PDB file of C-alpha atoms and ligand atoms in Angstrom:
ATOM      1  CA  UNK A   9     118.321 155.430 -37.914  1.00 56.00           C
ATOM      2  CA  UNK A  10     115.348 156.420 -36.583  1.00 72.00           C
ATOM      3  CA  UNK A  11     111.876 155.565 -39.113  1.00 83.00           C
ATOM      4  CA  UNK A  12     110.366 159.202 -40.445  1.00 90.00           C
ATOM      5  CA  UNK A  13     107.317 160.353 -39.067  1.00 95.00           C
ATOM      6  CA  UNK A  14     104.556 159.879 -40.792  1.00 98.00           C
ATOM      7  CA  UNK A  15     102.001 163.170 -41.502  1.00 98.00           C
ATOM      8  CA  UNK A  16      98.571 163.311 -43.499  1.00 98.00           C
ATOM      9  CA  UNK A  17      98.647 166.581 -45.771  1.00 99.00           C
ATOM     10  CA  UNK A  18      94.792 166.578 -46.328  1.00 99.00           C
ATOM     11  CA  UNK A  19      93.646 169.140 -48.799  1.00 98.00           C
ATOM     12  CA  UNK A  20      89.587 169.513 -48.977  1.00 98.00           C
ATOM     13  CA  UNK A  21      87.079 170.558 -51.988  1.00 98.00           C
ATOM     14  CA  UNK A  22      88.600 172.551 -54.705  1.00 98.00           C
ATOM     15  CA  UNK A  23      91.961 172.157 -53.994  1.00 98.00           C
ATOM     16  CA  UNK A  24      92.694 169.703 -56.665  1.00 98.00           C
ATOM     17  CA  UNK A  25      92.011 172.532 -59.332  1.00 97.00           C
ATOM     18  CA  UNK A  26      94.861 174.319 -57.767  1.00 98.00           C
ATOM     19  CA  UNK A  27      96.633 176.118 -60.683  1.00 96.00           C
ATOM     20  CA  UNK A  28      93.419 176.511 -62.534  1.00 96.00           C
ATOM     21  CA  UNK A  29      91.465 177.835 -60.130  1.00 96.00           C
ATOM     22  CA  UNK A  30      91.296 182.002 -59.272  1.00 96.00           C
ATOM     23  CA  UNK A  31      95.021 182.141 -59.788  1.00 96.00           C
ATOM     24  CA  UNK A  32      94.868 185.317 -59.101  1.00 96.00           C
ATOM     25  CA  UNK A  33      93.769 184.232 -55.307  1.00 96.00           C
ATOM     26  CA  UNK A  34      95.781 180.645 -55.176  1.00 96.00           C
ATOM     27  CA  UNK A  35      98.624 180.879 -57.322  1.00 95.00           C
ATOM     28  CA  UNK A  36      99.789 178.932 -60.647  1.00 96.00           C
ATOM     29  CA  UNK A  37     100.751 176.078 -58.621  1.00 98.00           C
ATOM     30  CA  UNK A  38      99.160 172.827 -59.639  1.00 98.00           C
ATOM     31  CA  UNK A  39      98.109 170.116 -56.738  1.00 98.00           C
ATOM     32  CA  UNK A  40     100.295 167.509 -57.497  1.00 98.00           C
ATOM     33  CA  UNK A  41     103.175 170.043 -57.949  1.00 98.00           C
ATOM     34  CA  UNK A  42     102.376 170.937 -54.416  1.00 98.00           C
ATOM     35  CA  UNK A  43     102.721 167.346 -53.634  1.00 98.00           C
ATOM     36  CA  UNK A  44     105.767 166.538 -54.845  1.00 98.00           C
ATOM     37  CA  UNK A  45     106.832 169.528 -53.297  1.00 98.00           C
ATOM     38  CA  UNK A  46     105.606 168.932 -50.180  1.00 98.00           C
ATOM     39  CA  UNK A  47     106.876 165.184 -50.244  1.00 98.00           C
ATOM     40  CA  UNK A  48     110.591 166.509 -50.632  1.00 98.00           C
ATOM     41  CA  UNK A  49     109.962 169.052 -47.717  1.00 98.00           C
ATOM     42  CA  UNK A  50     109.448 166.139 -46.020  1.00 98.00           C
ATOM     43  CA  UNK A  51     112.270 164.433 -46.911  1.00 98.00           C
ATOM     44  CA  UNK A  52     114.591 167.459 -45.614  1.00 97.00           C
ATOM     45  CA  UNK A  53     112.494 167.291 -42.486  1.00 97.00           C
ATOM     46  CA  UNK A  54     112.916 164.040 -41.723  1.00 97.00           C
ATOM     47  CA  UNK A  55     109.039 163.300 -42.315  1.00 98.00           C
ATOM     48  CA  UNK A  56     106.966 160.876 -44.700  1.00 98.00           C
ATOM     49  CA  UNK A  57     104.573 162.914 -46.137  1.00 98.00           C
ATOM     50  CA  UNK A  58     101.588 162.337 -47.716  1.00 98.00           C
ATOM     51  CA  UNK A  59      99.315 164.512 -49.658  1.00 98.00           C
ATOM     52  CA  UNK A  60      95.248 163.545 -50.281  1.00 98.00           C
ATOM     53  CA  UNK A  61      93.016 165.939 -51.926  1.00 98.00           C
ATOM     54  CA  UNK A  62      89.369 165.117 -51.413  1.00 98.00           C
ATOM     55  CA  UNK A  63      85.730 167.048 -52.797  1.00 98.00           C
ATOM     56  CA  UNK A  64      83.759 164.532 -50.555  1.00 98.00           C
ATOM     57  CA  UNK A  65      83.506 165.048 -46.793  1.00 98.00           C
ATOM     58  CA  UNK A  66      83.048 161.209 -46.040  1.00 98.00           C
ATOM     59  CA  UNK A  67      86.324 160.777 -47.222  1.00 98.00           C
ATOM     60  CA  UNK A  68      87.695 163.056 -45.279  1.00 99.00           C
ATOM     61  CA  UNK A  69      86.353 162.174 -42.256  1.00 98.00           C
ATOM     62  CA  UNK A  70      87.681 158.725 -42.662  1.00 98.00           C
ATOM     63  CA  UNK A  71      91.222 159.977 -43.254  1.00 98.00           C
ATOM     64  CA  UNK A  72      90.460 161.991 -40.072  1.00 99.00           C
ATOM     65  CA  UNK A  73      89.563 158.998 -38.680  1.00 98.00           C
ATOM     66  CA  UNK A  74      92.607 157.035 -40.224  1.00 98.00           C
ATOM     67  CA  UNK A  75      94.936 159.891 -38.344  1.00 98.00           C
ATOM     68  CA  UNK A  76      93.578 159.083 -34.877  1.00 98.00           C
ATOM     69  CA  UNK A  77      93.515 155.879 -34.958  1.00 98.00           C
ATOM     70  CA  UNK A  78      97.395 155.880 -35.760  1.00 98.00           C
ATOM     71  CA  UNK A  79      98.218 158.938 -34.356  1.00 97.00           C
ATOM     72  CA  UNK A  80      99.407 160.821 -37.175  1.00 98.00           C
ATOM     73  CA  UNK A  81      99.763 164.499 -37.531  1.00 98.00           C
ATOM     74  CA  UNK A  82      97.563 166.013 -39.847  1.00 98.00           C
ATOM     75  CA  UNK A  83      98.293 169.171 -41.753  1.00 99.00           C
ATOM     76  CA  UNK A  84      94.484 170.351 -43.074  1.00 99.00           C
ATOM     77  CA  UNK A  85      93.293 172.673 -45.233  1.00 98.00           C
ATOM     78  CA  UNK A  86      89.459 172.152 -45.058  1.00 98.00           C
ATOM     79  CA  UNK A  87      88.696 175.001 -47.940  1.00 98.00           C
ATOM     80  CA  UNK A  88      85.153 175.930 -47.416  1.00 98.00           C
ATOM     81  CA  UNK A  89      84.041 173.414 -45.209  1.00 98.00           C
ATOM     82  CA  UNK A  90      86.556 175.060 -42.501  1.00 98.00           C
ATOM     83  CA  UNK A  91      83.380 177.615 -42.285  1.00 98.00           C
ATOM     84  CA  UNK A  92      80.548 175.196 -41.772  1.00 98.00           C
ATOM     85  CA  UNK A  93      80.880 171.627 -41.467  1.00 98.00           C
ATOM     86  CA  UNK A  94      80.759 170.160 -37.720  1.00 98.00           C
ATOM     87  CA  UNK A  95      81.022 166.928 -39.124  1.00 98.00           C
ATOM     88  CA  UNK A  96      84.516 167.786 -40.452  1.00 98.00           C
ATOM     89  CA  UNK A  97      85.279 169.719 -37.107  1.00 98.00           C
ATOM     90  CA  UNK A  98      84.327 166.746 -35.124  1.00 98.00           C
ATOM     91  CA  UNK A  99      86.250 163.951 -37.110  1.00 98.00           C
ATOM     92  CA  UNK A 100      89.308 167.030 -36.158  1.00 98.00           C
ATOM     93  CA  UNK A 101      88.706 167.249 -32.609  1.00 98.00           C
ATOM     94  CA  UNK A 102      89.525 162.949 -32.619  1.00 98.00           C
ATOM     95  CA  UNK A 103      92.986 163.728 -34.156  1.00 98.00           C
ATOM     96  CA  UNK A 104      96.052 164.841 -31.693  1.00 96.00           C
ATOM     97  CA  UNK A 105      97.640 167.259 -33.676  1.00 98.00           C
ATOM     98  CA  UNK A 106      96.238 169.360 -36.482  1.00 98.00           C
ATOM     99  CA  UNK A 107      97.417 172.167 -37.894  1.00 99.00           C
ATOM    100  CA  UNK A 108      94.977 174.303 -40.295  1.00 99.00           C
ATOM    101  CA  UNK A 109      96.288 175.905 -43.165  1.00 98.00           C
ATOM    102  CA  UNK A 110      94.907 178.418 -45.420  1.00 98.00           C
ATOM    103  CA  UNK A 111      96.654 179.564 -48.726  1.00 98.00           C
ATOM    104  CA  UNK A 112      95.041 182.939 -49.106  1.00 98.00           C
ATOM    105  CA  UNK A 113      94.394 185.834 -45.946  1.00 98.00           C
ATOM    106  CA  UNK A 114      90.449 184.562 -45.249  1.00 98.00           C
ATOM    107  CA  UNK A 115      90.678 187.386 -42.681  1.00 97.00           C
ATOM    108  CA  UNK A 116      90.823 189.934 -45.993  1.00 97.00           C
ATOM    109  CA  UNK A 117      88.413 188.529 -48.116  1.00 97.00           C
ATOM    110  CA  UNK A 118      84.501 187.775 -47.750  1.00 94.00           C
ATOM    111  CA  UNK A 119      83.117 187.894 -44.258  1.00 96.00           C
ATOM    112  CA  UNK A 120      82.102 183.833 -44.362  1.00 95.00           C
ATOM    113  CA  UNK A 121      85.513 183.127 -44.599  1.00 97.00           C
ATOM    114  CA  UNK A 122      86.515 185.245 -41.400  1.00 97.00           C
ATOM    115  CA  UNK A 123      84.656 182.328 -38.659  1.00 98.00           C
ATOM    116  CA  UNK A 124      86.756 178.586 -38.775  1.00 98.00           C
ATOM    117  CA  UNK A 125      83.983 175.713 -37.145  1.00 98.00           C
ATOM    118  CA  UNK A 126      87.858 173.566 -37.456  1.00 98.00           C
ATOM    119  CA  UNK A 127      90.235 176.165 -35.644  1.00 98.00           C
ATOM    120  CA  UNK A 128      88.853 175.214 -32.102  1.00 98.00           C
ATOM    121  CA  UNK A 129      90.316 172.113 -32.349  1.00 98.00           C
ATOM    122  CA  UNK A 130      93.606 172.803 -33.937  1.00 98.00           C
ATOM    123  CA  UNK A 131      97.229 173.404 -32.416  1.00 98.00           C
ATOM    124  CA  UNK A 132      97.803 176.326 -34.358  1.00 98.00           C
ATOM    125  CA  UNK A 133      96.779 178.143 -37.785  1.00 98.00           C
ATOM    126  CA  UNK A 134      98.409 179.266 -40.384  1.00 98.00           C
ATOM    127  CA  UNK A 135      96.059 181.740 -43.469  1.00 98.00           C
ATOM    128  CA  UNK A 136      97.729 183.874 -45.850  1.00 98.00           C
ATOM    129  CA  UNK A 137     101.518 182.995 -47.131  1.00 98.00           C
ATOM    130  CA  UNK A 138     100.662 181.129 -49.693  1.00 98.00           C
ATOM    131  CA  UNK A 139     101.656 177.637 -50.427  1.00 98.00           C
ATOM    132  CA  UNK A 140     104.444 178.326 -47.873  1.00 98.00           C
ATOM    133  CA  UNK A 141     101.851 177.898 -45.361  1.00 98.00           C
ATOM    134  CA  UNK A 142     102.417 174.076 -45.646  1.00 98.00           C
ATOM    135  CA  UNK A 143     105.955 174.212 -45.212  1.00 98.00           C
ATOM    136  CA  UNK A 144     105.668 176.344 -42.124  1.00 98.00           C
ATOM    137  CA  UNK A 145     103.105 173.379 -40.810  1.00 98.00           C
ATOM    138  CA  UNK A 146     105.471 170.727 -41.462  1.00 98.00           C
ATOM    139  CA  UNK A 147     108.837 172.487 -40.086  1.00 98.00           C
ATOM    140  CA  UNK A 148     106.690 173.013 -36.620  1.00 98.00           C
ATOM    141  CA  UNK A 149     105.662 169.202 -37.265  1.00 98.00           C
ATOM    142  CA  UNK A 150     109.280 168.383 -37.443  1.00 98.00           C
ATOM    143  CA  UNK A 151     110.040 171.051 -34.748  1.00 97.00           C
ATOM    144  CA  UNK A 152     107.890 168.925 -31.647  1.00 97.00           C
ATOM    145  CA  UNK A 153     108.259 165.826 -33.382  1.00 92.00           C
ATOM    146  CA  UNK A 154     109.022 163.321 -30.053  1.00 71.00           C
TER     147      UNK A 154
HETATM  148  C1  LIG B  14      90.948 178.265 -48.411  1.00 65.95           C
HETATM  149  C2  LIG B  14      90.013 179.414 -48.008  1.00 65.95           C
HETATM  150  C3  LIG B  14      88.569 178.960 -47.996  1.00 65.95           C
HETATM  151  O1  LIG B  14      87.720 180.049 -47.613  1.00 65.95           O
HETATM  152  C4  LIG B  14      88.145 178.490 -49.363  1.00 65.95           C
HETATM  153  O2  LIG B  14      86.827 177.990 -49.328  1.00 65.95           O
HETATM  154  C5  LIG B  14      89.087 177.500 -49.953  1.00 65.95           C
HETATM  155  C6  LIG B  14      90.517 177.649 -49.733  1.00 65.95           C
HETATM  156  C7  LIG B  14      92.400 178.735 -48.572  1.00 65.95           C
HETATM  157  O3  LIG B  14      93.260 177.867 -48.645  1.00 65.95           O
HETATM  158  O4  LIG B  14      92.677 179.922 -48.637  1.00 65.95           O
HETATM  159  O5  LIG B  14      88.675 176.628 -50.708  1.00 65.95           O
HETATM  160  O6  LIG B  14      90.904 177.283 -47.399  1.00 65.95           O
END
């Protein structure tokens, strides 16, 4: 049997108030539902998942860094610093594959959240289906997996 492949679900600032937070925008979902949820996708995929949630950038950046060093895939949803942080972008552009999901449409909401400083450097992007979004990112992960 062949090992699962490993991918980084990295989840930036806010995102661990998932359920609480504008529900009405995110859903009732809470963060580690979504990662349990997300670990059994996985599992029917054929991929070890792991989910991080993190409200500091360093950290980020050093699981970005973790994921290139190893080459992992990395589905990321950078939340607001998708809009403005180069630092973020930068650790991003070091990692093979990324692919950048959004839960909510940020094309039909606020005009900040229309530009992505991370999207430049990703395979693909994903905004606006929800939760779902992450499952879409890890089927395509499972999809060109070697
Ligand atoms: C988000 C959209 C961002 O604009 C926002 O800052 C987030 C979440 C989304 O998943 O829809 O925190 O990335």
């Amino acid at each position: 049997m062949t090992q699962p492949q490993r991918v980084l679900v990295l989840n930036g600032p806010n995102l661990g108030r998932l359920g609480k937070r504008e529900p009405e925008v995110y859903g009732s979902v809470t963060h580690d539902q979504l990662r349990e949820h997300l670990i059994g996708t996985g599992e029917g995929l054929g991929l070890a998942v792991e989910v991080r949630q993190s409200d500091h950038e360093g950290e980020m950046i050093g699981w970005l860094h973790e994921a290139a060093d190893n080459d992992v895939p990395v589905v990321l949803n950078p939340a607001a610093w998708t809009h403005y942080s180069i630092a973020v972008a930068d650790a991003v552009a070091q990692v093979p594959i990324v692919i950048e999901v959004h839960i909510s449409n940020v094309h039909a909401r606020e005009d900040f959240r229309r530009h992505s400083v991370v999207s430049p450097y990703a395979l693909g992007v994903i905004a606006g289906l929800g939760l779902g979004g992450y499952d879409l990112a890890l089927a395509h992960l499972a999809a060109i997996r070697d």
